[in-house]
Structure formats: structure tokens, C-alpha cells
PDB file of C-alpha atoms in Angstrom:
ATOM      1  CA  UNK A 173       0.000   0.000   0.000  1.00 97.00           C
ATOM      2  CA  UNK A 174       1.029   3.547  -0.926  1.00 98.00           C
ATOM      3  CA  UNK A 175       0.133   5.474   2.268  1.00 99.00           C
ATOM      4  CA  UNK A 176      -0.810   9.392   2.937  1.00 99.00           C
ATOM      5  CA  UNK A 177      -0.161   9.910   6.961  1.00 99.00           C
ATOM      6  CA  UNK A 178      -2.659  12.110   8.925  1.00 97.00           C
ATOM      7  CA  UNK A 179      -1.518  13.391  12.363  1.00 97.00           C
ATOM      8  CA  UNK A 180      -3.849  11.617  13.765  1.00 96.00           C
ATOM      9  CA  UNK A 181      -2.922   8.226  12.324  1.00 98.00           C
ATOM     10  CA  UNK A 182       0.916   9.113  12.813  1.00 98.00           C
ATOM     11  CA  UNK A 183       0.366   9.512  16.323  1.00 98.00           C
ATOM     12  CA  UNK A 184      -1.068   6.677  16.700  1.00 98.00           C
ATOM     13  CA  UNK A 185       1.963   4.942  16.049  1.00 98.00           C
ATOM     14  CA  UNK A 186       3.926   7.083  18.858  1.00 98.00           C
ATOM     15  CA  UNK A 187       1.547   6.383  21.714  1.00 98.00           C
ATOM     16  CA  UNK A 188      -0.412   3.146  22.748  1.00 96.00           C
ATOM     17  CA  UNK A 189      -3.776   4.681  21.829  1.00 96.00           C
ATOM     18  CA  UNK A 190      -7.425   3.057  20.728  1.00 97.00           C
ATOM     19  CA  UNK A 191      -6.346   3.153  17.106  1.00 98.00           C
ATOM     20  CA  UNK A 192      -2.488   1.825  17.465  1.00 98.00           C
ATOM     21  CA  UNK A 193      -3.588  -1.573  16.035  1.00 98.00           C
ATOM     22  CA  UNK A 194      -4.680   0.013  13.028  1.00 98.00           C
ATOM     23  CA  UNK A 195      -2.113   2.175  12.329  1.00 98.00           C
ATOM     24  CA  UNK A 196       0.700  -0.494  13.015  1.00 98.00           C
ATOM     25  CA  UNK A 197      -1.757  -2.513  10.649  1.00 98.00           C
ATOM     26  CA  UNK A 198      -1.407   0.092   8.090  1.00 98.00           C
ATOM     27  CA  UNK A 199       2.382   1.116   8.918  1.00 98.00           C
ATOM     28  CA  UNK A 200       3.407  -2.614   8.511  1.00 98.00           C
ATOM     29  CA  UNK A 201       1.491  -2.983   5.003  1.00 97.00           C
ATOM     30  CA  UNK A 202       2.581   0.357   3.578  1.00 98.00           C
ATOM     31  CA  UNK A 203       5.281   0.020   1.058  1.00 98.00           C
ATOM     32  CA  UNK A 204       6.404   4.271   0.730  1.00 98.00           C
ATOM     33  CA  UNK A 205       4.721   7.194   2.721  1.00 99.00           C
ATOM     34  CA  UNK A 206       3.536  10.386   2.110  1.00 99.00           C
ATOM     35  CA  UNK A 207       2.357  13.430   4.059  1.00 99.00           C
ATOM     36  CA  UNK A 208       2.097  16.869   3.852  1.00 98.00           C
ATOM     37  CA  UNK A 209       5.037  18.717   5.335  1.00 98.00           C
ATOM     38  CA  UNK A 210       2.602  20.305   8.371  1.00 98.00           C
ATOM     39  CA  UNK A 211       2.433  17.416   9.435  1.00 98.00           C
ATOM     40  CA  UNK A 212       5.831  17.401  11.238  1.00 98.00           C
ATOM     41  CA  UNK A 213       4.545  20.611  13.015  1.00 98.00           C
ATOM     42  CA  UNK A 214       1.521  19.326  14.260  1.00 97.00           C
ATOM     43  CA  UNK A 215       3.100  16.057  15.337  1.00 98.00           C
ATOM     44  CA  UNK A 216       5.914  17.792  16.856  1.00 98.00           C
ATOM     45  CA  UNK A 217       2.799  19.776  19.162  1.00 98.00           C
ATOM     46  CA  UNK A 218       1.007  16.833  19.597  1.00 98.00           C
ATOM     47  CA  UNK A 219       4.399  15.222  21.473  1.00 98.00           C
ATOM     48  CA  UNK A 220       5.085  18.601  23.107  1.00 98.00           C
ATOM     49  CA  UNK A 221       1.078  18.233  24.646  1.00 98.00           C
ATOM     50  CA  UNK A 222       1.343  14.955  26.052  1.00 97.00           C
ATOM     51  CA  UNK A 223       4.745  15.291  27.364  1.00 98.00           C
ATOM     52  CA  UNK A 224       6.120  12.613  25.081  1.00 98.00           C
ATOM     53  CA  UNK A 225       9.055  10.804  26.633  1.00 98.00           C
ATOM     54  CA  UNK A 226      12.337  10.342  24.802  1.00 98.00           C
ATOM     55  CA  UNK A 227      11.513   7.036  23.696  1.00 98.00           C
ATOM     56  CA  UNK A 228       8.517   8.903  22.001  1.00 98.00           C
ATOM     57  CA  UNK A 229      10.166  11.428  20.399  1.00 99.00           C
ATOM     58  CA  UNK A 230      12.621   8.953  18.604  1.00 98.00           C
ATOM     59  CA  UNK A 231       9.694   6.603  17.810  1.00 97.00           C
ATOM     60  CA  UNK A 232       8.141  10.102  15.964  1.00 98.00           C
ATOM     61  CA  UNK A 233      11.963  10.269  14.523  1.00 98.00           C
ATOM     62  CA  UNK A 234      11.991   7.411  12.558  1.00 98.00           C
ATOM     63  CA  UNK A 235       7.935   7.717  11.322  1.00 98.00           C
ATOM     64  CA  UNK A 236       9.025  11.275   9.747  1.00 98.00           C
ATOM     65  CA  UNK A 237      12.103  10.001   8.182  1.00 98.00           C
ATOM     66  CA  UNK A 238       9.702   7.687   6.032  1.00 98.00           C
ATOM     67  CA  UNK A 239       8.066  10.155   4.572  1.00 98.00           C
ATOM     68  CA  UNK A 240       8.351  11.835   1.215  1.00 98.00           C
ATOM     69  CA  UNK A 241       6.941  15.386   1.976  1.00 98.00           C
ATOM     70  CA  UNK A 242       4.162  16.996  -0.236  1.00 98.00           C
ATOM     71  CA  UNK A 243       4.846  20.943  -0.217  1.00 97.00           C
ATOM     72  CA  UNK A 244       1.144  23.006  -0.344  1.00 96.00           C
ATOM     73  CA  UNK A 245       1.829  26.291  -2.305  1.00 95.00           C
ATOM     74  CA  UNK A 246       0.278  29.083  -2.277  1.00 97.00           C
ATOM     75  CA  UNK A 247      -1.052  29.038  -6.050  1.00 97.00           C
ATOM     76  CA  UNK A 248      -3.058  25.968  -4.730  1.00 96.00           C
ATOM     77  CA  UNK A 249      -4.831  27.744  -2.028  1.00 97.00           C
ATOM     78  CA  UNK A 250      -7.676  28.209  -4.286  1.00 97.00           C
ATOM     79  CA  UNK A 251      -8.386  25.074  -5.197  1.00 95.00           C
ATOM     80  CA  UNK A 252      -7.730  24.110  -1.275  1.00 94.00           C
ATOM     81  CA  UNK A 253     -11.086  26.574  -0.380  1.00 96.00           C
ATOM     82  CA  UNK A 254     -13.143  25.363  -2.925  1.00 95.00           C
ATOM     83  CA  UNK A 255     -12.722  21.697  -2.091  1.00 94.00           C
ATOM     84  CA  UNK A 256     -12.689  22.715   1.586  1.00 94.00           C
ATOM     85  CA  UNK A 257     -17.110  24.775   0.571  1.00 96.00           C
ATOM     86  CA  UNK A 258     -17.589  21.100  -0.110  1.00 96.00           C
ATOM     87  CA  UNK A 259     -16.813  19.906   3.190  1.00 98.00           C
ATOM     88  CA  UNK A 260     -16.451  22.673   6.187  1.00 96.00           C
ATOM     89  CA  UNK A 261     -12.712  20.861   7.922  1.00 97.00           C
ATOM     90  CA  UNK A 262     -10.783  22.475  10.125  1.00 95.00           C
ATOM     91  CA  UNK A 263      -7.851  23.975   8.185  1.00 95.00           C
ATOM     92  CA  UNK A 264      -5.464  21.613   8.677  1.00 96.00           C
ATOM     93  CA  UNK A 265      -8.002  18.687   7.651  1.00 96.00           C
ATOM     94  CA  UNK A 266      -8.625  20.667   4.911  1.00 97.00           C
ATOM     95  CA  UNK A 267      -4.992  20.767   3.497  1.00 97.00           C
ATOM     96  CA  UNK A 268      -4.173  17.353   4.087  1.00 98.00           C
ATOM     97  CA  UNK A 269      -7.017  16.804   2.237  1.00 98.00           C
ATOM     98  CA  UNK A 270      -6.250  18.930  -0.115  1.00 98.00           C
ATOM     99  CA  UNK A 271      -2.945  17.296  -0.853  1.00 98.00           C
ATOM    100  CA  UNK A 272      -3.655  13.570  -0.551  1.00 98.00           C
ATOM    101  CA  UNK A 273      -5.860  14.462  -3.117  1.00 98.00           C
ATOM    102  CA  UNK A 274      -3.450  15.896  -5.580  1.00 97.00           C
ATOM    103  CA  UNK A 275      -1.282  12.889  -4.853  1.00 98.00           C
ATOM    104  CA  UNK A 276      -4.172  10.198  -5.801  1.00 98.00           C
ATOM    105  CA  UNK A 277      -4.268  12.056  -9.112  1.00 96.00           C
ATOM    106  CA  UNK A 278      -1.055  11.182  -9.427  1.00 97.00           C
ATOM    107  CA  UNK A 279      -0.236   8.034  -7.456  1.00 98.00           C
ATOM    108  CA  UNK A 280      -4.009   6.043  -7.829  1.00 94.00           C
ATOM    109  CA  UNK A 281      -3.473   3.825  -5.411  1.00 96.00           C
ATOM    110  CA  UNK A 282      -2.611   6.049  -2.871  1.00 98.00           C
ATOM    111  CA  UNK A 283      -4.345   5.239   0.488  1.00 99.00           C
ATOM    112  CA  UNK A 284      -5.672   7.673   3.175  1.00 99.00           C
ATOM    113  CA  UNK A 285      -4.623   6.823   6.969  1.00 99.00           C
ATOM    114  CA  UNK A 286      -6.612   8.856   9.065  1.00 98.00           C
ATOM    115  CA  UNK A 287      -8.463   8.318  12.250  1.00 97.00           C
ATOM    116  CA  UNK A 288     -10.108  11.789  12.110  1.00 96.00           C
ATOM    117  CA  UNK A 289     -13.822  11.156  11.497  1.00 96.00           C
ATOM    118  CA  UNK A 290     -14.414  14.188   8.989  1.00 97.00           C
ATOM    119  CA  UNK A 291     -11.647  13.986   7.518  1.00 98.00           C
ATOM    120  CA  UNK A 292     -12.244  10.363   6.382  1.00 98.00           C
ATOM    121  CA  UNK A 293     -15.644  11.006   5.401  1.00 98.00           C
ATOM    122  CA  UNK A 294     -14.769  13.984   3.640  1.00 98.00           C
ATOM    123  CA  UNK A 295     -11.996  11.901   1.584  1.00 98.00           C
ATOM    124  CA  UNK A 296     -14.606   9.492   0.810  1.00 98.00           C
ATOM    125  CA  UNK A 297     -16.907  11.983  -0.473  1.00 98.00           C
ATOM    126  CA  UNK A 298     -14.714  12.643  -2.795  1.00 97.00           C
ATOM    127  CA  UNK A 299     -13.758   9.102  -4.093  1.00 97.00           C
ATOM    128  CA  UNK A 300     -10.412   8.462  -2.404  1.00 98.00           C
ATOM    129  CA  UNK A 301      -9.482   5.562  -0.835  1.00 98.00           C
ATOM    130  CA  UNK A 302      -9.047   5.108   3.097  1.00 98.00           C
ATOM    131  CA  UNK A 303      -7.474   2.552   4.661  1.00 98.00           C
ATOM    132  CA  UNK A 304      -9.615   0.595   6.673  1.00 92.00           C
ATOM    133  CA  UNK A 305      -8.631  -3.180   7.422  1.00 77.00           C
TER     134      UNK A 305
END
């Protein structure tokens, strides 16, 4: 599987968490991984809120070093509020969205892992696929 990470899915991996089956599920299957480059921010918060431990912090380490980063320019931001009318996100939902999106068009098989409820639903709304085992 060809994977896009969400924050929430990534952190999933980094702490034991209702979803950590599924997202070592996914981890394990997924052959390359892709994310948008905020990503790293809002992990990097995420681990700064829950106190992550050093173990933690090198798990998150090693996650991020997978990935192959998907940049979100500004000439996009258009396109990013117009899909985003269809389907009210927060704004970060809305770019990863946005760019797993332009990856499928490129990458078909590309698979969404996401625990975020809207975010999935959203993504299915408009015909992506979502990893769900």
C-alpha cells in the first residue's frame, strides 16, 4: 500500500492509543509514505502536549524520516477553499485533504490513513481511498 499519513494516524503509532492496532496494521502494510510537510509541526505539538518521553520522540523520529513530503503552495490555495465549501474541515483537515488528493491524481493507489472522522468522510466523499482493514 502507498500510504498518505494524517496526524492523527501518525500519532497513533507514537503512543499506545485506541487506534495503534490500526495504524501499526497500516504502517506494517505500507510500502512508501507520504504526508504533507505540516504534518511534522503538528506532530511535533502533539508530542510537546502529552509530554512525550524520549523514547517517544525517537519513535516520531523514525515515522518522519519515512516520509516523502508533499509541499502546499500558495497558487493551490484556491483550489484548497473550494474543495474545503464542499466539506467545512478544520484547516489543517482541509490541506491534508487537499494534498492527498493531488497525490491520488497522481499516485491512484494512494491510500488515506486517518483516524479523524471528517476527515475520512470527507476523503470518501470525494472518491479516495481510506485505509480501513
Amino acid at each position: 500500500m502507498i500510504a498518505y499519513w494524517d496526524t492523527s494516524a501518525l500519532l497513533a503509532l507514537v503512543f499506545k492509543e485506541i487506534h495503534t492496532p490500526v495504524a501499526l496494521q497500516a504502517n506494517a502494510t505500507a510500502t512508501s509514505n507520504y504526508a504533507w510537510r505540516w504534518l511534522e509541526i503538528e506532530a511535533r505539538a502533539g508530542l510537546l502536549r502529552r509530554r512525550a518521553t524520549e523514547s517517544e520522540w525517537a519513535e516520531l523520529q523514525i515515522h518522519l524520516h519515512s516520509m516523502t513530503w508533499l509541499d502546499l503552495p500558495v497558487k493551490d490555495h484556491p483550489a484548497l477553499l473550494a474543495l474545503n465549501q464542499r466539506h467545512r474541515l478544520r484547516a489543517a483537515d482541509a490541506g491534508h485533504l487537499h494534498c492527498f488528493q493531488r497525490a491520488a491524481h497522481v499516485l491512484p493507489d494512494l491510500t488515506l490513513v486517518a483516524f479523524d472522522a471528517e476527515l475520512t468522510a470527507a476523503a470518501r466523499a470525494e472518491k479516495l481511498r481510506v485505509f480501513s482493514p
